[in-house]
Amino acid sequence: MVLQPSNPFSQRNGRRTHQKETSYVMKKSLIGADLGGTNIRVGAISLQGKILHFKKESTNPENGKDLVIRKLLLMLKKTIQEEKAQGRKPVALGIGAPGVIRIRQGIVVSSPNLPDWIHVPLKKIAGREIGLPVVVENDANAAAYGEQWMGAGKGANSMICITLGTGVGGGIILNHRVWHGEDGMAAEVGHTTVNPDGPRCKCGNTGCLEVYASATGIISEVRRRLKREESVLKDLDRKQEGKITAEDVFRSARAGDLLSLRVIRQMGRYLGIGIANLVNIFNPELIVLSGGVTAAWKDFMPMVLEEVRSRAFEVPRDRAKILKAKLGDHAGIIGAAGVALQMLKGFKGSRVQEFKRTT
Ligand SMILES: [Zn+2]
């Protein structure tokens, strides 16, 4: 029993009321941070995975890593102060960071979105400044865990999350845990080959899923086709001085533009090939798709389903549901907090278990 007899929320007439139990549980909270190349998000999250409050600021990585770290620490300290003012005590901090992360040491080894971050001991720095147990997780893994904990994959035992954004990221959850691989490099779904003769990817390979299924890839494909095909995007491109966006492509597809539709259908085809491979390898319960490109869901999903139907084996294919993510931009902070809670369970298993039992 974790509650002390002197605790005002503990017992009354031998029974605890529901409201008072909730008040007691709410006294502990988690802090989740999502350090992105564009924005830093920091939030206070309840032990049950609900966002209590959050803040967002621009990262401005061009100002250098020291200023980015200072901004992150300031946001963390403010959030912790706010929690204390609300009568809650944060018990752990999870930070999702982009790039290659040494999980155990909490070191950001390198990051394409934060170019001057080379071997940054983020866990050590945050631990020293914040004074909480800290875990640093890859941002795509954190988002995947967030979706599995509180979003589209709630309660799923195994799930693969594919983020279709500027690039294509991935996170693999097996037996309710993030699968990191031996070197923390697992789940690079965006850089699996779906067409060996495809265009070159920024990773150096050719025909990666990312060159087809990311916003950047979609725009590049539109540009290649604009040289030989007609489209409403030609005028738009001229008007916007070469700055067409993936949203422009989705909009013109909905208006019936054939070039846009062909690009999105091709994207669906290659995404379907990638998903069929994952279904055959992992036999997962769920595939969850997140990111801005899912705005074109209705246009690309028929192709995805066709490829999965024709390429994946029947049993894993019938098992794997393909769902749209639910948490949007909050997946990262919720997931980072969730990973921190898992860490805490590892260190202080029985205590956290007892807290959870009171819900
Ligand atoms: Zn690649």
mmCIF file of C-alpha atoms and ligand atoms in Angstrom:
data_model
loop_
_atom_site.group_PDB
_atom_site.id
_atom_site.type_symbol
_atom_site.label_atom_id
_atom_site.label_comp_id
_atom_site.label_asym_id
_atom_site.label_seq_id
_atom_site.Cartn_x
_atom_site.Cartn_y
_atom_site.Cartn_z
ATOM 1 C CA MET A 1 0.000 0.000 0.000
ATOM 2 C CA VAL A 2 1.576 3.231 -1.075
ATOM 3 C CA LEU A 3 -0.842 5.647 0.577
ATOM 4 C CA GLN A 4 0.070 6.845 4.034
ATOM 5 C CA PRO A 5 -2.667 6.841 6.733
ATOM 6 C CA SER A 6 -1.995 10.553 7.279
ATOM 7 C CA ASN A 7 -2.621 11.297 3.608
ATOM 8 C CA PRO A 8 -5.822 13.346 3.364
ATOM 9 C CA PHE A 9 -6.820 11.427 0.222
ATOM 10 C CA SER A 10 -6.190 8.018 1.677
ATOM 11 C CA GLN A 11 -9.201 6.663 3.476
ATOM 12 C CA ARG A 12 -12.507 7.779 4.848
ATOM 13 C CA ASN A 13 -14.801 5.364 6.566
ATOM 14 C CA GLY A 14 -12.594 2.600 5.257
ATOM 15 C CA ARG A 15 -13.234 3.545 1.594
ATOM 16 C CA ARG A 16 -11.587 5.872 -0.832
ATOM 17 C CA THR A 17 -13.810 7.953 -3.058
ATOM 18 C CA HIS A 18 -13.191 7.957 -6.790
ATOM 19 C CA GLN A 19 -12.618 11.708 -6.957
ATOM 20 C CA LYS A 20 -10.073 11.635 -4.200
ATOM 21 C CA GLU A 21 -8.219 8.728 -5.772
ATOM 22 C CA THR A 22 -7.964 10.734 -8.992
ATOM 23 C CA SER A 23 -6.658 13.759 -7.092
ATOM 24 C CA TYR A 24 -4.002 11.592 -5.542
ATOM 25 C CA VAL A 25 -2.894 10.090 -8.843
ATOM 26 C CA MET A 26 -2.765 13.544 -10.469
ATOM 27 C CA LYS A 27 -0.146 14.628 -7.952
ATOM 28 C CA LYS A 28 2.519 12.911 -10.025
ATOM 29 C CA SER A 29 3.189 13.818 -13.635
ATOM 30 C CA LEU A 30 5.669 13.326 -16.451
ATOM 31 C CA ILE A 31 7.439 15.809 -18.679
ATOM 32 C CA GLY A 32 7.685 15.077 -22.399
ATOM 33 C CA ALA A 33 9.771 17.057 -24.875
ATOM 34 C CA ASP A 34 9.924 16.854 -28.651
ATOM 35 C CA LEU A 35 13.024 18.512 -30.042
ATOM 36 C CA GLY A 36 12.435 18.983 -33.765
ATOM 37 C CA GLY A 37 14.375 20.805 -36.463
ATOM 38 C CA THR A 38 11.529 23.353 -36.720
ATOM 39 C CA ASN A 39 9.829 23.410 -33.294
ATOM 40 C CA ILE A 40 10.523 22.456 -29.709
ATOM 41 C CA ARG A 41 7.460 21.168 -27.860
ATOM 42 C CA VAL A 42 7.410 20.571 -24.120
ATOM 43 C CA GLY A 43 4.413 19.294 -22.187
ATOM 44 C CA ALA A 44 3.318 18.014 -18.811
ATOM 45 C CA ILE A 45 1.644 14.627 -19.183
ATOM 46 C CA SER A 46 -0.341 12.713 -16.577
ATOM 47 C CA LEU A 47 0.691 9.173 -15.645
ATOM 48 C CA GLN A 48 -2.364 8.118 -17.645
ATOM 49 C CA GLY A 49 -0.994 9.754 -20.811
ATOM 50 C CA LYS A 50 -3.166 12.875 -20.966
ATOM 51 C CA ILE A 51 -1.627 16.253 -21.857
ATOM 52 C CA LEU A 52 -2.027 18.633 -18.905
ATOM 53 C CA HIS A 53 -0.488 21.641 -20.677
ATOM 54 C CA PHE A 54 2.187 22.245 -23.282
ATOM 55 C CA LYS A 55 4.214 24.943 -24.951
ATOM 56 C CA LYS A 56 5.816 25.271 -28.368
ATOM 57 C CA GLU A 57 8.639 27.476 -29.627
ATOM 58 C CA SER A 58 10.694 27.693 -32.814
ATOM 59 C CA THR A 59 13.943 25.737 -32.645
ATOM 60 C CA ASN A 60 16.025 28.019 -34.896
ATOM 61 C CA PRO A 61 18.866 25.482 -35.184
ATOM 62 C CA GLU A 62 20.848 28.045 -37.210
ATOM 63 C CA ASN A 63 21.552 29.855 -33.919
ATOM 64 C CA GLY A 64 23.714 26.943 -32.830
ATOM 65 C CA LYS A 65 23.238 24.038 -30.456
ATOM 66 C CA ASP A 66 24.058 25.928 -27.240
ATOM 67 C CA LEU A 67 21.148 28.332 -27.743
ATOM 68 C CA VAL A 68 18.816 25.487 -28.728
ATOM 69 C CA ILE A 69 19.765 23.575 -25.562
ATOM 70 C CA ARG A 70 19.292 26.722 -23.459
ATOM 71 C CA LYS A 71 15.822 27.249 -24.949
ATOM 72 C CA LEU A 72 14.863 23.617 -24.329
ATOM 73 C CA LEU A 73 16.070 23.763 -20.712
ATOM 74 C CA LEU A 74 14.168 27.007 -20.112
ATOM 75 C CA MET A 75 10.954 25.495 -21.481
ATOM 76 C CA LEU A 76 11.471 22.419 -19.312
ATOM 77 C CA LYS A 77 12.089 24.492 -16.180
ATOM 78 C CA LYS A 78 9.000 26.637 -16.826
ATOM 79 C CA THR A 79 6.841 23.556 -17.352
ATOM 80 C CA ILE A 80 8.115 22.012 -14.117
ATOM 81 C CA GLN A 81 7.422 25.272 -12.250
ATOM 82 C CA GLU A 82 3.888 25.315 -13.652
ATOM 83 C CA GLU A 83 3.394 21.748 -12.548
ATOM 84 C CA LYS A 84 4.531 22.564 -9.022
ATOM 85 C CA ALA A 85 2.188 25.586 -8.972
ATOM 86 C CA GLN A 86 -0.648 23.181 -9.838
ATOM 87 C CA GLY A 87 0.318 20.942 -6.934
ATOM 88 C CA ARG A 88 1.813 18.192 -9.073
ATOM 89 C CA LYS A 89 5.270 16.706 -8.935
ATOM 90 C CA PRO A 90 6.966 15.705 -12.209
ATOM 91 C CA VAL A 91 8.751 12.380 -11.701
ATOM 92 C CA ALA A 92 10.568 11.800 -15.006
ATOM 93 C CA LEU A 93 11.517 13.504 -18.248
ATOM 94 C CA GLY A 94 11.506 12.016 -21.740
ATOM 95 C CA ILE A 95 13.046 13.851 -24.694
ATOM 96 C CA GLY A 96 12.489 12.859 -28.318
ATOM 97 C CA ALA A 97 15.353 14.093 -30.499
ATOM 98 C CA PRO A 98 15.937 13.698 -34.230
ATOM 99 C CA GLY A 99 18.763 11.639 -35.673
ATOM 100 C CA VAL A 100 20.988 8.880 -34.364
ATOM 101 C CA ILE A 101 20.687 8.479 -30.587
ATOM 102 C CA ARG A 102 22.720 6.307 -28.229
ATOM 103 C CA ILE A 103 19.784 5.391 -26.044
ATOM 104 C CA ARG A 104 21.565 4.108 -22.940
ATOM 105 C CA GLN A 105 23.895 7.104 -22.697
ATOM 106 C CA GLY A 106 21.277 9.560 -24.033
ATOM 107 C CA ILE A 107 23.701 10.992 -26.574
ATOM 108 C CA VAL A 108 22.596 12.642 -29.822
ATOM 109 C CA VAL A 109 25.303 11.228 -32.106
ATOM 110 C CA SER A 110 24.291 13.152 -35.223
ATOM 111 C CA SER A 111 21.181 14.715 -36.663
ATOM 112 C CA PRO A 112 20.384 15.901 -40.186
ATOM 113 C CA ASN A 113 17.872 18.426 -38.741
ATOM 114 C CA LEU A 114 20.299 19.815 -36.147
ATOM 115 C CA PRO A 115 23.539 19.942 -38.164
ATOM 116 C CA ASP A 116 25.938 21.030 -35.396
ATOM 117 C CA TRP A 117 24.725 18.372 -32.948
ATOM 118 C CA ILE A 118 27.602 15.904 -32.870
ATOM 119 C CA HIS A 119 27.854 13.604 -29.824
ATOM 120 C CA VAL A 120 25.763 15.879 -27.587
ATOM 121 C CA PRO A 121 25.249 14.251 -24.131
ATOM 122 C CA LEU A 122 21.649 15.497 -23.862
ATOM 123 C CA LYS A 123 20.645 13.090 -21.077
ATOM 124 C CA LYS A 124 23.542 14.204 -18.898
ATOM 125 C CA ILE A 125 22.927 17.914 -19.554
ATOM 126 C CA ALA A 126 19.161 17.704 -18.931
ATOM 127 C CA GLY A 127 19.618 15.470 -15.877
ATOM 128 C CA ARG A 128 22.065 17.917 -14.309
ATOM 129 C CA GLU A 129 19.917 21.001 -15.009
ATOM 130 C CA ILE A 130 16.460 19.543 -14.381
ATOM 131 C CA GLY A 131 17.159 17.061 -11.606
ATOM 132 C CA LEU A 132 14.790 14.348 -12.871
ATOM 133 C CA PRO A 133 15.473 10.881 -14.280
ATOM 134 C CA VAL A 134 15.871 11.470 -18.047
ATOM 135 C CA VAL A 135 15.518 9.287 -21.105
ATOM 136 C CA VAL A 136 16.431 10.440 -24.625
ATOM 137 C CA GLU A 137 14.675 8.649 -27.460
ATOM 138 C CA ASN A 138 14.716 9.036 -31.227
ATOM 139 C CA ASP A 139 11.808 11.343 -32.149
ATOM 140 C CA ALA A 140 10.143 8.929 -34.602
ATOM 141 C CA ASN A 141 10.334 6.142 -32.000
ATOM 142 C CA ALA A 142 8.845 8.464 -29.384
ATOM 143 C CA ALA A 143 5.966 9.402 -31.725
ATOM 144 C CA ALA A 144 5.348 5.720 -32.480
ATOM 145 C CA TYR A 145 5.258 4.912 -28.778
ATOM 146 C CA GLY A 146 2.858 7.839 -28.213
ATOM 147 C CA GLU A 147 0.448 6.418 -30.799
ATOM 148 C CA GLN A 148 0.723 2.967 -29.249
ATOM 149 C CA TRP A 149 0.186 4.291 -25.720
ATOM 150 C CA MET A 150 -2.593 6.837 -26.295
ATOM 151 C CA GLY A 151 -3.406 7.118 -30.008
ATOM 152 C CA ALA A 152 -4.469 4.952 -32.950
ATOM 153 C CA GLY A 153 -2.542 1.965 -31.627
ATOM 154 C CA LYS A 154 -3.779 2.150 -28.046
ATOM 155 C CA GLY A 155 -3.266 -1.216 -26.419
ATOM 156 C CA ALA A 156 -1.709 -2.843 -29.498
ATOM 157 C CA ASN A 157 0.967 -5.396 -28.757
ATOM 158 C CA SER A 158 2.878 -4.822 -31.996
ATOM 159 C CA MET A 159 2.715 -1.805 -34.235
ATOM 160 C CA ILE A 160 4.736 -0.100 -36.920
ATOM 161 C CA CYS A 161 4.327 3.631 -37.277
ATOM 162 C CA ILE A 162 5.328 5.280 -40.553
ATOM 163 C CA THR A 163 5.575 9.073 -40.553
ATOM 164 C CA LEU A 164 5.015 10.577 -43.978
ATOM 165 C CA GLY A 165 6.294 14.122 -43.551
ATOM 166 C CA THR A 166 9.182 16.102 -45.043
ATOM 167 C CA GLY A 167 10.973 12.746 -44.935
ATOM 168 C CA VAL A 168 9.694 9.263 -44.091
ATOM 169 C CA GLY A 169 10.373 8.073 -40.539
ATOM 170 C CA GLY A 170 9.463 4.920 -38.724
ATOM 171 C CA GLY A 171 9.027 3.428 -35.287
ATOM 172 C CA ILE A 172 8.604 -0.230 -34.399
ATOM 173 C CA ILE A 173 6.789 -1.301 -31.243
ATOM 174 C CA LEU A 174 7.134 -4.959 -30.310
ATOM 175 C CA ASN A 175 5.572 -6.340 -27.120
ATOM 176 C CA HIS A 176 4.639 -2.770 -26.042
ATOM 177 C CA ARG A 177 8.252 -1.590 -26.296
ATOM 178 C CA VAL A 178 10.226 0.430 -28.818
ATOM 179 C CA TRP A 179 12.479 -1.844 -30.851
ATOM 180 C CA HIS A 180 15.799 -0.024 -31.216
ATOM 181 C CA GLY A 181 17.902 -2.654 -32.965
ATOM 182 C CA GLU A 182 21.411 -3.452 -31.785
ATOM 183 C CA ASP A 183 22.741 0.049 -32.500
ATOM 184 C CA GLY A 184 19.613 2.156 -32.081
ATOM 185 C CA MET A 185 19.268 2.338 -35.851
ATOM 186 C CA ALA A 186 16.173 0.168 -36.378
ATOM 187 C CA ALA A 187 12.984 1.294 -38.122
ATOM 188 C CA GLU A 188 14.510 3.339 -40.941
ATOM 189 C CA VAL A 189 11.449 2.432 -42.988
ATOM 190 C CA GLY A 190 11.949 5.498 -45.204
ATOM 191 C CA HIS A 191 15.236 4.117 -46.482
ATOM 192 C CA THR A 192 14.079 0.665 -47.459
ATOM 193 C CA THR A 193 14.327 0.085 -51.212
ATOM 194 C CA VAL A 194 10.978 -0.134 -52.977
ATOM 195 C CA ASN A 195 12.321 0.414 -56.504
ATOM 196 C CA PRO A 196 15.995 -0.368 -57.231
ATOM 197 C CA ASP A 197 15.841 1.769 -60.394
ATOM 198 C CA GLY A 198 14.161 4.727 -58.710
ATOM 199 C CA PRO A 199 15.458 8.267 -58.196
ATOM 200 C CA ARG A 200 18.397 8.941 -55.909
ATOM 201 C CA CYS A 201 17.624 9.503 -52.242
ATOM 202 C CA LYS A 202 19.503 11.956 -50.017
ATOM 203 C CA CYS A 203 20.925 8.922 -48.168
ATOM 204 C CA GLY A 204 22.845 7.965 -51.327
ATOM 205 C CA ASN A 205 20.729 4.930 -52.203
ATOM 206 C CA THR A 206 18.230 4.827 -55.066
ATOM 207 C CA GLY A 207 14.478 4.154 -54.941
ATOM 208 C CA CYS A 208 14.018 4.461 -51.168
ATOM 209 C CA LEU A 209 10.430 4.699 -49.911
ATOM 210 C CA GLU A 210 11.217 8.286 -48.895
ATOM 211 C CA VAL A 211 11.730 9.441 -52.499
ATOM 212 C CA TYR A 212 8.115 8.492 -53.228
ATOM 213 C CA ALA A 213 6.152 8.842 -49.993
ATOM 214 C CA SER A 214 7.531 12.023 -48.415
ATOM 215 C CA ALA A 215 6.259 15.550 -49.144
ATOM 216 C CA THR A 216 9.684 16.350 -50.626
ATOM 217 C CA GLY A 217 9.562 13.219 -52.787
ATOM 218 C CA ILE A 218 6.064 14.030 -54.045
ATOM 219 C CA ILE A 219 7.134 17.539 -55.098
ATOM 220 C CA SER A 220 10.277 16.208 -56.835
ATOM 221 C CA GLU A 221 8.169 13.679 -58.752
ATOM 222 C CA VAL A 222 5.720 16.432 -59.777
ATOM 223 C CA ARG A 223 8.656 18.507 -61.058
ATOM 224 C CA ARG A 224 10.035 15.589 -63.087
ATOM 225 C CA ARG A 225 6.624 15.081 -64.692
ATOM 226 C CA LEU A 226 5.909 18.773 -65.292
ATOM 227 C CA LYS A 227 8.681 18.720 -67.934
ATOM 228 C CA ARG A 228 6.624 16.406 -70.143
ATOM 229 C CA GLU A 229 3.018 16.439 -68.872
ATOM 230 C CA GLU A 230 0.318 19.098 -68.677
ATOM 231 C CA SER A 231 -1.094 20.110 -65.312
ATOM 232 C CA VAL A 232 -2.743 23.005 -63.470
ATOM 233 C CA LEU A 233 0.349 22.903 -61.285
ATOM 234 C CA LYS A 234 2.394 24.421 -64.129
ATOM 235 C CA ASP A 235 0.657 27.801 -63.755
ATOM 236 C CA LEU A 236 0.655 27.566 -59.980
ATOM 237 C CA ASP A 237 4.381 26.821 -59.998
ATOM 238 C CA ARG A 238 4.992 29.923 -62.100
ATOM 239 C CA LYS A 239 2.770 32.065 -59.855
ATOM 240 C CA GLN A 240 4.374 30.794 -56.663
ATOM 241 C CA GLU A 241 7.875 31.111 -58.129
ATOM 242 C CA GLY A 242 8.696 27.452 -57.948
ATOM 243 C CA LYS A 243 7.320 26.937 -54.478
ATOM 244 C CA ILE A 244 4.547 24.404 -54.958
ATOM 245 C CA THR A 245 3.811 22.367 -51.849
ATOM 246 C CA ALA A 246 2.536 18.843 -51.281
ATOM 247 C CA GLU A 247 -0.773 20.417 -50.164
ATOM 248 C CA ASP A 248 -1.055 22.093 -53.610
ATOM 249 C CA VAL A 249 -0.611 18.667 -55.195
ATOM 250 C CA PHE A 250 -3.282 17.098 -52.949
ATOM 251 C CA ARG A 251 -5.684 19.979 -53.678
ATOM 252 C CA SER A 252 -5.262 19.741 -57.430
ATOM 253 C CA ALA A 253 -5.677 15.943 -57.253
ATOM 254 C CA ARG A 254 -9.031 16.443 -55.531
ATOM 255 C CA ALA A 255 -9.961 18.875 -58.310
ATOM 256 C CA GLY A 256 -9.230 16.123 -60.845
ATOM 257 C CA ASP A 257 -5.738 17.086 -62.065
ATOM 258 C CA LEU A 258 -4.389 13.956 -63.736
ATOM 259 C CA LEU A 259 -0.686 14.578 -63.116
ATOM 260 C CA SER A 260 -1.317 15.101 -59.379
ATOM 261 C CA LEU A 261 -3.459 11.971 -59.218
ATOM 262 C CA ARG A 262 -0.804 9.903 -61.024
ATOM 263 C CA VAL A 263 1.892 11.080 -58.586
ATOM 264 C CA ILE A 264 -0.246 10.292 -55.530
ATOM 265 C CA ARG A 265 -1.260 6.891 -56.911
ATOM 266 C CA GLN A 266 2.360 6.038 -57.648
ATOM 267 C CA MET A 267 3.193 7.119 -54.089
ATOM 268 C CA GLY A 268 0.427 4.777 -52.827
ATOM 269 C CA ARG A 269 1.819 1.933 -54.876
ATOM 270 C CA TYR A 270 5.331 2.224 -53.451
ATOM 271 C CA LEU A 271 4.014 2.789 -49.947
ATOM 272 C CA GLY A 272 1.925 -0.371 -50.372
ATOM 273 C CA ILE A 273 5.037 -2.318 -51.444
ATOM 274 C CA GLY A 274 6.865 -1.022 -48.348
ATOM 275 C CA ILE A 275 3.961 -1.931 -46.066
ATOM 276 C CA ALA A 276 3.589 -5.394 -47.630
ATOM 277 C CA ASN A 277 7.280 -6.024 -46.822
ATOM 278 C CA LEU A 278 6.742 -4.922 -43.209
ATOM 279 C CA VAL A 279 3.625 -7.085 -42.905
ATOM 280 C CA ASN A 280 5.523 -10.139 -44.154
ATOM 281 C CA ILE A 281 8.541 -9.501 -41.917
ATOM 282 C CA PHE A 282 6.829 -8.477 -38.660
ATOM 283 C CA ASN A 283 3.261 -9.843 -38.836
ATOM 284 C CA PRO A 284 2.190 -6.782 -36.800
ATOM 285 C CA GLU A 285 -1.173 -6.036 -35.307
ATOM 286 C CA LEU A 286 -1.189 -2.499 -36.699
ATOM 287 C CA ILE A 287 0.413 -0.219 -39.235
ATOM 288 C CA VAL A 288 -0.176 3.422 -38.289
ATOM 289 C CA LEU A 289 0.448 6.200 -40.800
ATOM 290 C CA SER A 290 1.091 9.735 -39.584
ATOM 291 C CA GLY A 291 2.376 13.047 -40.963
ATOM 292 C CA GLY A 292 1.152 15.717 -43.379
ATOM 293 C CA VAL A 293 1.060 13.419 -46.429
ATOM 294 C CA THR A 294 -1.828 11.459 -44.849
ATOM 295 C CA ALA A 295 -4.000 14.425 -45.966
ATOM 296 C CA ALA A 296 -4.112 12.567 -49.315
ATOM 297 C CA TRP A 297 -5.300 9.348 -47.573
ATOM 298 C CA LYS A 298 -8.375 8.830 -49.799
ATOM 299 C CA ASP A 299 -6.326 9.152 -52.974
ATOM 300 C CA PHE A 300 -3.408 6.891 -52.033
ATOM 301 C CA MET A 301 -5.045 4.225 -49.834
ATOM 302 C CA PRO A 302 -6.724 2.232 -52.669
ATOM 303 C CA MET A 303 -3.253 1.680 -54.190
ATOM 304 C CA VAL A 304 -1.736 0.812 -50.805
ATOM 305 C CA LEU A 305 -4.426 -1.779 -50.153
ATOM 306 C CA GLU A 306 -4.080 -3.250 -53.639
ATOM 307 C CA GLU A 307 -0.336 -3.752 -53.229
ATOM 308 C CA VAL A 308 -0.668 -5.188 -49.721
ATOM 309 C CA ARG A 309 -3.420 -7.515 -50.941
ATOM 310 C CA SER A 310 -1.336 -8.815 -53.822
ATOM 311 C CA ARG A 311 2.067 -9.014 -52.072
ATOM 312 C CA ALA A 312 1.614 -9.880 -48.391
ATOM 313 C CA PHE A 313 0.774 -13.372 -47.160
ATOM 314 C CA GLU A 314 -2.859 -13.944 -46.311
ATOM 315 C CA VAL A 315 -2.592 -14.533 -42.560
ATOM 316 C CA PRO A 316 -0.441 -11.490 -41.615
ATOM 317 C CA ARG A 317 -2.300 -9.404 -44.218
ATOM 318 C CA ASP A 318 -5.665 -10.175 -42.621
ATOM 319 C CA ARG A 319 -4.228 -9.398 -39.196
ATOM 320 C CA ALA A 320 -2.613 -6.031 -39.946
ATOM 321 C CA LYS A 321 -4.959 -3.070 -39.782
ATOM 322 C CA ILE A 322 -3.741 0.110 -41.469
ATOM 323 C CA LEU A 323 -4.886 3.175 -39.554
ATOM 324 C CA LYS A 324 -4.347 6.916 -39.581
ATOM 325 C CA ALA A 325 -2.517 8.296 -36.524
ATOM 326 C CA LYS A 326 -4.621 10.162 -33.969
ATOM 327 C CA LEU A 327 -2.306 12.323 -31.902
ATOM 328 C CA GLY A 328 -0.932 14.647 -34.594
ATOM 329 C CA ASP A 329 1.878 16.891 -33.338
ATOM 330 C CA HIS A 330 1.304 15.734 -29.750
ATOM 331 C CA ALA A 331 2.489 12.157 -30.437
ATOM 332 C CA GLY A 332 6.122 13.120 -29.759
ATOM 333 C CA ILE A 333 5.658 14.651 -26.293
ATOM 334 C CA ILE A 334 3.162 11.994 -25.176
ATOM 335 C CA GLY A 335 5.444 9.224 -26.424
ATOM 336 C CA ALA A 336 8.575 10.744 -24.856
ATOM 337 C CA ALA A 337 6.722 10.978 -21.535
ATOM 338 C CA GLY A 338 5.522 7.388 -21.974
ATOM 339 C CA VAL A 339 9.051 6.135 -22.582
ATOM 340 C CA ALA A 340 10.105 8.020 -19.422
ATOM 341 C CA LEU A 341 7.340 6.243 -17.489
ATOM 342 C CA GLN A 342 8.564 2.897 -18.826
ATOM 343 C CA MET A 343 12.085 3.791 -17.673
ATOM 344 C CA LEU A 344 10.699 4.628 -14.261
ATOM 345 C CA LYS A 345 8.899 1.304 -14.119
ATOM 346 C CA GLY A 346 12.208 -0.356 -14.851
ATOM 347 C CA PHE A 347 13.929 1.485 -12.020
ATOM 348 C CA LYS A 348 11.077 1.642 -9.534
ATOM 349 C CA GLY A 349 8.681 -0.960 -10.887
ATOM 350 C CA SER A 350 6.616 -1.642 -7.811
ATOM 351 C CA ARG A 351 6.003 2.003 -6.918
ATOM 352 C CA VAL A 352 4.680 2.963 -10.330
ATOM 353 C CA GLN A 353 2.629 -0.210 -10.450
ATOM 354 C CA GLU A 354 0.993 0.797 -7.177
ATOM 355 C CA PHE A 355 0.179 4.258 -8.515
ATOM 356 C CA LYS A 356 -1.353 2.725 -11.583
ATOM 357 C CA ARG A 357 -3.475 0.341 -9.562
ATOM 358 C CA THR A 358 -5.293 3.227 -7.910
ATOM 359 C CA THR A 359 -6.784 4.395 -11.232
HETATM 360 ZN ZN ZN B 1 17.237 6.754 -48.646
#
